Coordinates of C-alpha atoms in Angstrom, one line a residue:
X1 CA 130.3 87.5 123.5
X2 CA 131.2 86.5 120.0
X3 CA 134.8 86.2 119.2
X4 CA 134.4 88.7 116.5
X5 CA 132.9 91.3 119.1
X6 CA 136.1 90.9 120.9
X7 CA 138.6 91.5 117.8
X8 CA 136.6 95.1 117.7
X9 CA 137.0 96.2 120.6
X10 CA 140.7 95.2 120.9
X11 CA 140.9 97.9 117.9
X12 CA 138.9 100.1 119.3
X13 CA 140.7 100.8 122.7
X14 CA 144.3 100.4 124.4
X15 CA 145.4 96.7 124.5
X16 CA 147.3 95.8 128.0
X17 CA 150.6 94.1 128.0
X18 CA 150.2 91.2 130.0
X19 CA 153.5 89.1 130.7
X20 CA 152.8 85.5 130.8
X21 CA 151.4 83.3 133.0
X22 CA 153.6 82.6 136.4
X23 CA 151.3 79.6 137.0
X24 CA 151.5 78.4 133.8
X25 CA 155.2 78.9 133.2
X26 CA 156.1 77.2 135.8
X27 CA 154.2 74.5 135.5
X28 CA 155.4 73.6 132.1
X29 CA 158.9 74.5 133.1
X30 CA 158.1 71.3 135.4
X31 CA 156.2 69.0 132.8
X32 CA 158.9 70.1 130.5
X33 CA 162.2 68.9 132.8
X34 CA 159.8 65.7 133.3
X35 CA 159.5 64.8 129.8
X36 CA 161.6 63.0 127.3
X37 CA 163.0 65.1 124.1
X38 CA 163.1 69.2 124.1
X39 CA 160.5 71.3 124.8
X40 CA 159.7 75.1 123.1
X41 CA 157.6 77.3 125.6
X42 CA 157.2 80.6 124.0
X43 CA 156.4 84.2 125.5
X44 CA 157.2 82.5 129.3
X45 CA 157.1 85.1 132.2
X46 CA 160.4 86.4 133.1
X47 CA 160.1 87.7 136.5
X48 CA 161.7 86.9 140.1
X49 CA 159.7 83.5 140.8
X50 CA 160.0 82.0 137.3
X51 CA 163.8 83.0 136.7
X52 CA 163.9 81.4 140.4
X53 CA 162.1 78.0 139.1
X54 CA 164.4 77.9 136.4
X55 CA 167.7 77.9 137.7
X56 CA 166.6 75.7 140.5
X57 CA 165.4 72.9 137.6
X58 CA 168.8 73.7 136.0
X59 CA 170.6 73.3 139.6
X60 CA 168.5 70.0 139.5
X61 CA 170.4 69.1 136.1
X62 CA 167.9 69.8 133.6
X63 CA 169.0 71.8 130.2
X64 CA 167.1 75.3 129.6
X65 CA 168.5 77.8 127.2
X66 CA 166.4 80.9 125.8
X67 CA 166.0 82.2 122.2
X68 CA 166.6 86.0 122.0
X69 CA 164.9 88.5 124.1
X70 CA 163.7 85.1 126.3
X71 CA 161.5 84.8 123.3
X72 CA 161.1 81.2 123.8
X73 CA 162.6 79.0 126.6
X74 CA 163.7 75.3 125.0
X75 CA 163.8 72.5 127.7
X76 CA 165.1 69.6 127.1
X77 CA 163.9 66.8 129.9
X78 CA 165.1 63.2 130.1
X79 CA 161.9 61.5 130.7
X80 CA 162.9 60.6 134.2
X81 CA 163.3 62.6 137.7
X82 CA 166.6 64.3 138.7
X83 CA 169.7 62.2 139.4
X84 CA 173.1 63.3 141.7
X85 CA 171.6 65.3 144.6
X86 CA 172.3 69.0 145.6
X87 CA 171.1 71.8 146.8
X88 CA 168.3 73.9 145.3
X89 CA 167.6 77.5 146.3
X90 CA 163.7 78.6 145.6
X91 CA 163.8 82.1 146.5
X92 CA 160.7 83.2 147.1
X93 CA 158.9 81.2 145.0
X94 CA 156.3 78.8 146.3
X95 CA 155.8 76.9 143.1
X96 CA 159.3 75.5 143.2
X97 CA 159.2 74.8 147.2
X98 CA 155.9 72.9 146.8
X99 CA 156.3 71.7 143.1
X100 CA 160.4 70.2 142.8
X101 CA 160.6 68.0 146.1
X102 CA 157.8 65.5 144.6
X103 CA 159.9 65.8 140.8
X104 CA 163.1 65.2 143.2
X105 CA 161.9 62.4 144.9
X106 CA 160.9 60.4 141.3
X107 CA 164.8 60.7 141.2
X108 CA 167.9 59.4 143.2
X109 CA 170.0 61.6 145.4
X110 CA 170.0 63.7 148.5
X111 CA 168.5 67.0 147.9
X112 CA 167.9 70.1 150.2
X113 CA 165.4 72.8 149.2
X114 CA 165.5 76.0 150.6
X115 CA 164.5 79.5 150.2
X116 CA 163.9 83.1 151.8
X117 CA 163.2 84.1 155.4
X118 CA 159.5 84.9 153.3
X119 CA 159.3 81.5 152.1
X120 CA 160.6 79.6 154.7
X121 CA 157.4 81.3 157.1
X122 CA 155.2 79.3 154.4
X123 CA 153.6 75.9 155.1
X124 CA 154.8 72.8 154.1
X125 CA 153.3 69.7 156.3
X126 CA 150.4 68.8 153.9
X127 CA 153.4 68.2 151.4
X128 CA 155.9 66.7 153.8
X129 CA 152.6 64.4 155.1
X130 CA 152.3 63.5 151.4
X131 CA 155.6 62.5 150.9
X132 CA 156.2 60.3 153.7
X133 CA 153.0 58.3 153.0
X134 CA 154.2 57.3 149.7
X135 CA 157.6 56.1 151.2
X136 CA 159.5 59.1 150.7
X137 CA 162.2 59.7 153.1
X138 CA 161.7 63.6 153.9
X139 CA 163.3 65.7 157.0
X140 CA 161.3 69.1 157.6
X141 CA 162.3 72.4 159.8
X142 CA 160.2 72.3 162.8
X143 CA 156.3 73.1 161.5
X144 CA 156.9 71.5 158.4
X145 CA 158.8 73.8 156.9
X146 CA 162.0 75.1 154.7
X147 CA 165.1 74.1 154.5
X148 CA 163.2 70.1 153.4
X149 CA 165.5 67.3 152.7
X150 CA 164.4 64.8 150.1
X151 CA 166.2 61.7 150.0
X152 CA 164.9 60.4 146.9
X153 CA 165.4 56.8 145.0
X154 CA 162.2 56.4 143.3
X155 CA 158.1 56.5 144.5
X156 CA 156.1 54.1 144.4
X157 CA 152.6 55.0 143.2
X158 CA 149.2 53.8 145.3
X159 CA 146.4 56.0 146.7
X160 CA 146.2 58.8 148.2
X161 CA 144.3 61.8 150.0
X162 CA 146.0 64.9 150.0
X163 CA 144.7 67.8 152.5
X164 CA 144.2 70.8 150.0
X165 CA 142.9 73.2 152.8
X166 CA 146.0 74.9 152.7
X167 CA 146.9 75.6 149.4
X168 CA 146.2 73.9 146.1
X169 CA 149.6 73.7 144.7
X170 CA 150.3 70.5 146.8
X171 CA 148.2 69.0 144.7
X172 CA 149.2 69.7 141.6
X173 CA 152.9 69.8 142.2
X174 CA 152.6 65.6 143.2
X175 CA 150.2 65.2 140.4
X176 CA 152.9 66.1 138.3
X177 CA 155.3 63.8 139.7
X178 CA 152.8 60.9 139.5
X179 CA 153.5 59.2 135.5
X180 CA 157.2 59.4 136.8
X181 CA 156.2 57.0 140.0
X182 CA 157.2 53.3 139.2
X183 CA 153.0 52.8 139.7
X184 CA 150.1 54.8 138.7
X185 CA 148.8 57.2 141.6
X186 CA 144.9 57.9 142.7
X187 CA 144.9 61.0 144.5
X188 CA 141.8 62.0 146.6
X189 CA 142.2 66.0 147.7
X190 CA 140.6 67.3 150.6
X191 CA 139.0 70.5 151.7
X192 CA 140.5 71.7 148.6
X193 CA 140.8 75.5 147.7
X194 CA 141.5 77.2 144.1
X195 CA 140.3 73.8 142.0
X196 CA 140.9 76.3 138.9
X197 CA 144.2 75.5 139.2
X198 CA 144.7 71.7 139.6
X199 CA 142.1 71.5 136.7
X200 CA 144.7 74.1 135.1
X201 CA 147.5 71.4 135.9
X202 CA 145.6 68.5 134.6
X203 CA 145.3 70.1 131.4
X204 CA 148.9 70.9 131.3
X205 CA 150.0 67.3 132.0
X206 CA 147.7 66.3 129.1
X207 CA 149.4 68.9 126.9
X208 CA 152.9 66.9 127.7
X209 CA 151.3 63.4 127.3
X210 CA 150.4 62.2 130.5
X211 CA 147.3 59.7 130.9
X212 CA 144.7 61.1 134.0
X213 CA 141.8 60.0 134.1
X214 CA 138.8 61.4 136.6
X215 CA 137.2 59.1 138.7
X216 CA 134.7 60.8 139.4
X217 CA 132.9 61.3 136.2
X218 CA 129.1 61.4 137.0
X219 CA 129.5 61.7 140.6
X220 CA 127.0 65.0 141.5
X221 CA 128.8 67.4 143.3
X222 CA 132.7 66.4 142.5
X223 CA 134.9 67.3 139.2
X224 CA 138.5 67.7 138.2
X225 CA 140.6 68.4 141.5
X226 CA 137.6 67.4 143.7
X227 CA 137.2 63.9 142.8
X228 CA 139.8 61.1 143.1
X229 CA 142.0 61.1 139.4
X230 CA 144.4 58.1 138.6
X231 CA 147.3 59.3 137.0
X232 CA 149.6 56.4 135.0
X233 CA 152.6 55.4 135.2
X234 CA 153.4 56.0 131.4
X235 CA 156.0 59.5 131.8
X236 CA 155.7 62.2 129.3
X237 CA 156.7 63.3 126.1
X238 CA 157.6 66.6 124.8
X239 CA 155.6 69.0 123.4
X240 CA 155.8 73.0 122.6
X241 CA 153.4 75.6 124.2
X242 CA 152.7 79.0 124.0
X243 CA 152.3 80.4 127.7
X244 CA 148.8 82.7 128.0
X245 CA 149.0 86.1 129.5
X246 CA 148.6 86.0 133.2
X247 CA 144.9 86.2 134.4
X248 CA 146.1 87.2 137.8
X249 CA 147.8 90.4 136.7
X250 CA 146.1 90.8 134.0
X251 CA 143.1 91.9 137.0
X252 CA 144.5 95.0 137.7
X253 CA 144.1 96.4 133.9
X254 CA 140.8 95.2 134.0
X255 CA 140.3 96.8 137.8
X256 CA 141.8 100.1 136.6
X257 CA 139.2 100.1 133.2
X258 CA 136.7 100.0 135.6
X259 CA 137.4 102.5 138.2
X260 CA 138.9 104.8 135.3
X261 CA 135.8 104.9 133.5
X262 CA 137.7 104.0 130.6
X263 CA 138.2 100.9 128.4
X264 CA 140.9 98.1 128.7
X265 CA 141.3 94.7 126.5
X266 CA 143.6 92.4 127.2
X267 CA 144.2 89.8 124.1
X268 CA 144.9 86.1 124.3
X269 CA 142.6 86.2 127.0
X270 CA 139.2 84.6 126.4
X271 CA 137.3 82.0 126.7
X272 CA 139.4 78.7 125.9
X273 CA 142.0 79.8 128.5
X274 CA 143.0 77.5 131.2
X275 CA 143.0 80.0 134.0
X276 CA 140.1 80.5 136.3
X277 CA 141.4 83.9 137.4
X278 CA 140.0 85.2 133.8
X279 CA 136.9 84.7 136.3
X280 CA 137.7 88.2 138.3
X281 CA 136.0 90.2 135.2
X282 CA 132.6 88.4 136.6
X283 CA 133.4 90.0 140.0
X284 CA 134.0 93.3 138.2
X285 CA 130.5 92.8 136.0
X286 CA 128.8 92.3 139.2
X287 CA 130.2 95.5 140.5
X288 CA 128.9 97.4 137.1
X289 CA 131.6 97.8 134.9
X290 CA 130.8 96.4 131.0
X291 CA 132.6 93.1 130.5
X292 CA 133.1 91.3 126.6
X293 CA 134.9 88.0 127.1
X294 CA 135.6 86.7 123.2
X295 CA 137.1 83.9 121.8
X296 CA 140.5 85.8 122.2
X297 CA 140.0 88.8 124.3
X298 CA 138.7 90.6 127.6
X299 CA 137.5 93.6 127.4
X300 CA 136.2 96.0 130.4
X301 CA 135.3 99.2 130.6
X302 CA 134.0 101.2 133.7
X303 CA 131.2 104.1 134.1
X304 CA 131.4 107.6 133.4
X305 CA 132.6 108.1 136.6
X306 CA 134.4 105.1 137.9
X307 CA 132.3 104.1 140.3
X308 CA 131.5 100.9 141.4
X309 CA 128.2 99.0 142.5
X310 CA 128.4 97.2 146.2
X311 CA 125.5 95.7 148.0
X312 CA 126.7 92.2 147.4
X313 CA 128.5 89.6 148.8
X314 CA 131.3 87.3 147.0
X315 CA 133.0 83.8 147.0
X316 CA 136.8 84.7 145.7
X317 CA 138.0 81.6 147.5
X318 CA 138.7 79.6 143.8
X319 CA 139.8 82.9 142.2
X320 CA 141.7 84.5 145.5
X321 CA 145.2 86.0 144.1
X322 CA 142.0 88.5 142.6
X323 CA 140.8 89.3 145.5
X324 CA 142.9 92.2 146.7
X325 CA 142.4 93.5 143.2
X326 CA 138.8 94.2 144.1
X327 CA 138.9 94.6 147.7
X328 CA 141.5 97.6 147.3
X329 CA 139.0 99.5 145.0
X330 CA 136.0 98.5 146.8
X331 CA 135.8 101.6 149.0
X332 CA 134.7 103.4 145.8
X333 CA 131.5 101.1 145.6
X334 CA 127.8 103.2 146.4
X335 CA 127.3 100.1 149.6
X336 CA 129.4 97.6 151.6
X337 CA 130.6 94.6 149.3
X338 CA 131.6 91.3 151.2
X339 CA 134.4 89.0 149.9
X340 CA 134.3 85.0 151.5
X341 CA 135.9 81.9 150.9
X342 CA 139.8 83.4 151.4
X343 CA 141.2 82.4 154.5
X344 CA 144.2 80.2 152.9
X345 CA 145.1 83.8 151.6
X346 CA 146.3 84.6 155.2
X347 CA 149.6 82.1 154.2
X348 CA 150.8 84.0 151.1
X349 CA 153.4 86.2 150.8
X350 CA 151.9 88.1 153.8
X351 CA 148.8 87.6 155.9
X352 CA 146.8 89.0 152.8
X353 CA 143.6 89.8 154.2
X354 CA 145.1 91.3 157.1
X355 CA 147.4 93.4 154.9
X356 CA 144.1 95.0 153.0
X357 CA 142.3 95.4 156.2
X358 CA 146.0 97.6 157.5
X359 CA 146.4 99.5 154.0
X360 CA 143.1 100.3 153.7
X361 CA 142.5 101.6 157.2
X362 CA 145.5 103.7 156.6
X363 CA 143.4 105.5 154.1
X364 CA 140.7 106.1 156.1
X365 CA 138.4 103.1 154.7
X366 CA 136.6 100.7 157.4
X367 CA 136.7 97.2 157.1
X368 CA 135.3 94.1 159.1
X369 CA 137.0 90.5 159.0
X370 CA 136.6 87.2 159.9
X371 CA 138.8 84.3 159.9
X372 CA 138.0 83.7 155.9
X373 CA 136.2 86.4 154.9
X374 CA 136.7 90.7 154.9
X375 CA 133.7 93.5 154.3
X376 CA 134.7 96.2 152.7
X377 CA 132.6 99.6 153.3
X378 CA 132.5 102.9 151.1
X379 CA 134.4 105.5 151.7
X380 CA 136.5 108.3 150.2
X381 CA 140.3 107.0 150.2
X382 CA 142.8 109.3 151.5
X383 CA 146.6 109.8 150.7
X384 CA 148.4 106.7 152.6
X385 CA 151.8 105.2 152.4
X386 CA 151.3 101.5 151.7
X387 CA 152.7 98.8 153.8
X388 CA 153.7 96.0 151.2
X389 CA 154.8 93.7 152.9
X390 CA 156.9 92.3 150.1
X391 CA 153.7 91.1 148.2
X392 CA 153.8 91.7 144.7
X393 CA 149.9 91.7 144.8
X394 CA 149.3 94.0 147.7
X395 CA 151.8 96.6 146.1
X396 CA 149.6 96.1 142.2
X397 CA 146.3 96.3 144.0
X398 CA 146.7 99.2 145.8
X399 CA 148.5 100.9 142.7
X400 CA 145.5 100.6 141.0
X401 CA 143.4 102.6 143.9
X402 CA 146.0 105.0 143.6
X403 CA 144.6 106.0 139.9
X404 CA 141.4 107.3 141.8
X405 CA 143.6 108.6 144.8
X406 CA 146.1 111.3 144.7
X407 CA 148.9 110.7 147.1
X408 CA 148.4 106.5 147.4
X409 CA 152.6 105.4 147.2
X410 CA 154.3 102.3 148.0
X411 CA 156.8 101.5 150.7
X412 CA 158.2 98.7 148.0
X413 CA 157.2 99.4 144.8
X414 CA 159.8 97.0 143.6
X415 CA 158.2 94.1 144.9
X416 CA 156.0 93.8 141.5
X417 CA 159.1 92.0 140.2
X418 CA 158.0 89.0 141.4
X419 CA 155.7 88.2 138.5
X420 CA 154.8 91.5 136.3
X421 CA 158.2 93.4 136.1
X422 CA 156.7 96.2 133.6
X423 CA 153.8 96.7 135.9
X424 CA 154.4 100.5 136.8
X425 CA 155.3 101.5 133.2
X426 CA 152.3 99.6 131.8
X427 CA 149.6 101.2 134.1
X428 CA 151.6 104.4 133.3
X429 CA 151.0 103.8 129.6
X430 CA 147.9 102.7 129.9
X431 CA 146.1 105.2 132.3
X432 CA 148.6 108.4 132.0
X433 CA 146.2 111.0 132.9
X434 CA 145.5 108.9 136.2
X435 CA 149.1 108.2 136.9
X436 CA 150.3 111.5 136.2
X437 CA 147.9 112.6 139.3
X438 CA 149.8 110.5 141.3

């Protein structure tokens, strides 16, 4: 769709509010702290896992002040890794766990990262594997897990194969650390799931200055995050950003348009944008709803009656904090609709396609799953009390089915502050007559 196309219909119907990018925030945060001279990164995401990132890079030593309203976050980095040692508390972000021990390492000190009882239950060993091979001295809880001591005084750089099977943010959090590394780094990653987001994080640490190049250029079959990339050894420099709105979240506008039957666009959301989640609006075109993707702007509106079109089966596996979006509102599809490729979504926040196959049993929906994969089959949802589990997406996805399904509530409807903390007033705003049912 033509970027003109888009501009209409963001002035023809209700424009979502769409905090920015987690991924992206954080990441740049990073790159940021990494990098020599200040930084501007305007309209970051202020929620629970990026204020978390942030103090723990400012527990680290690294200067962040905010303009007014968090407007703009300025970070001023000192073109090296951290220096003195400490303690760093993650929270419950993941990022920071899997993203600061490689920054800390570039360093010199002692440091200890650790986090909640929720993200201590998360893996670390591909990391803590990682680390070691490159000479880093690292001490792990039993499993390869939080609290992780770093005892860093520099990495030397070399090759590499990282085991992405897990989660891809290994990946990206030591490609980061690689132009601080006295060498430059080839990684390899294997088995790796949700590529869209190391290509995101190579783009990123272009943005700041770094020098990767893919080695795998004409190889058939391998690209960005696939294929080997060598990283030098050359630091960053500084650079300003403006922070996209989050593709992830922005899914459950999109979601609602669709089983609303009305029209939703979210702007600054098109097709330049460095986040493959922007991808779930194919999912929901496949399932019937209209979908406009401009220059700028999605836009997605349902049917006349919100119903959705199933009969089809579906690899979420590179897009798969989306999939609970659809898989909560699948049960209003006319035939079974099967989502594969998730099975690192089972060490998330929660066991997330066991949590779907739970919630949506409690509302009288029947599902089947496998070890990566859940089938989802029609049905009409009943009033249920939603086990969140503390997982900001399970409480947003099922929030959504709750606009079709009078009685749908949330045993932790707080939880959304983890990334969107204007999530419940937003799809208020947005879909009051819905709401208001519920």
């Amino acid at each position: 769709m033509s970027a003109p196309a888009a501009t209409a219909a963001t002035d023809r119907v209700p424009a979502a509010r769409i905090p920015g990018s987690k991924s992206i925030t954080n990441r740049a945060l990073l790159l940021a702290a990494a990098a020599c001279g200040t930084s501007r990164l305007r309209a970051p995401l202020v929620s629970d896992d990026t204020v978390a990132f942030r103090h723990a890079l400012a527990g680290m030593g690294v200067r962040i002040s905010a303009g007014p309203g968090d407007a703009y976050w300025d970070v001023t980095g000192q073109g090296h890794g951290p220096v003195g040692g400490g303690r760093v508390w993650c929270a419950d972000a993941g990022t920071a766990a899997r993203f600061l021990p490689p920054f800390a390492a570039t360093g010199d000190g002692a440091y200890e990262f650790d986090g909640s009882g929720q993200l201590r239950a998360r893996p670390l060993a591909p990391l803590v594997d990682a680390l070691t091979r490159l000479g880093v001295t690292v001490r792990a809880a039993p499993g390869g897990r939080l609290p992780l001591r770093v005892a860093a005084s520099g990495v030397w750089g070399g090759e590499l194969v990282v085991d992405g099977g897990l989660s891809s943010q290994y990946v990206s959090g030591l490609l980061m650390a690689a132009p601080l590394m006295r060498s430059p780094l080839t990684v390899r990653a294997r088995d790796l799931v949700s590529r869209p987001y190391v290509d995101m994080t190579i783009a990123l640490m272009r943005h700041f200055g770094a020098r990767v190049d893919d080695l795998s250029a004409g190889r058939p079959g391998e690209e960005h995050g696939q294929g080997a990339v060598r990283i030098a050894a050359d630091g960053y420099r500084a650079a300003d950003l403006d922070i996209e709105p989050d593709a992830s979240t922005a899914s459950y506008m999109l979601a609602a348009a669709a089983v609303t039957g009305r029209s939703v666009t979210v702007p600054g959301l098109g097709h330049g944008s460095l986040q493959g989640d922007l991808r779930f609006a194919d999912v929901l075109r496949r399932a019937g709803a209209l979908v406009e993707v401009g220059e700028d702007a999605t836009t997605v509106t349902g049917t006349g009656d919100g119903r959705l079109r199933g009969g089809f089966e579906v690899d979420m596996g590179e897009i798969s904090d989306t999939f609970m979006t659809f898989a909560a509102i699948a049960p209003l599809s006319d035939a079974p609709v099967t989502i594969r490729g998730i099975g690192h979504a089972r060490l998330k926040e929660s066991d997330r396609i066991a949590a779907v196959a739970t919630n949506l049993a409690a509302c009288g929906v029947r599902t089947d799953t496998g070890r990566d994969w859940i089938t989802v089959h029609p049905a009409e949802p009943r009033a249920a009390r939603i086990t969140c589990h503390r997982d900001h997406r399970i409480a947003m996805a099922f929030s959504v089915l709750g606009l079709r399904v009078p009685g749908i509530t949330l045993d932790d409807p707080r939880c959304v502050t983890k990334t969107f903390p204007g999530f419940h007033t937003e799809l208020r705003r947005l879909f009051p007559a819905a709401a208001s049912a519920n």
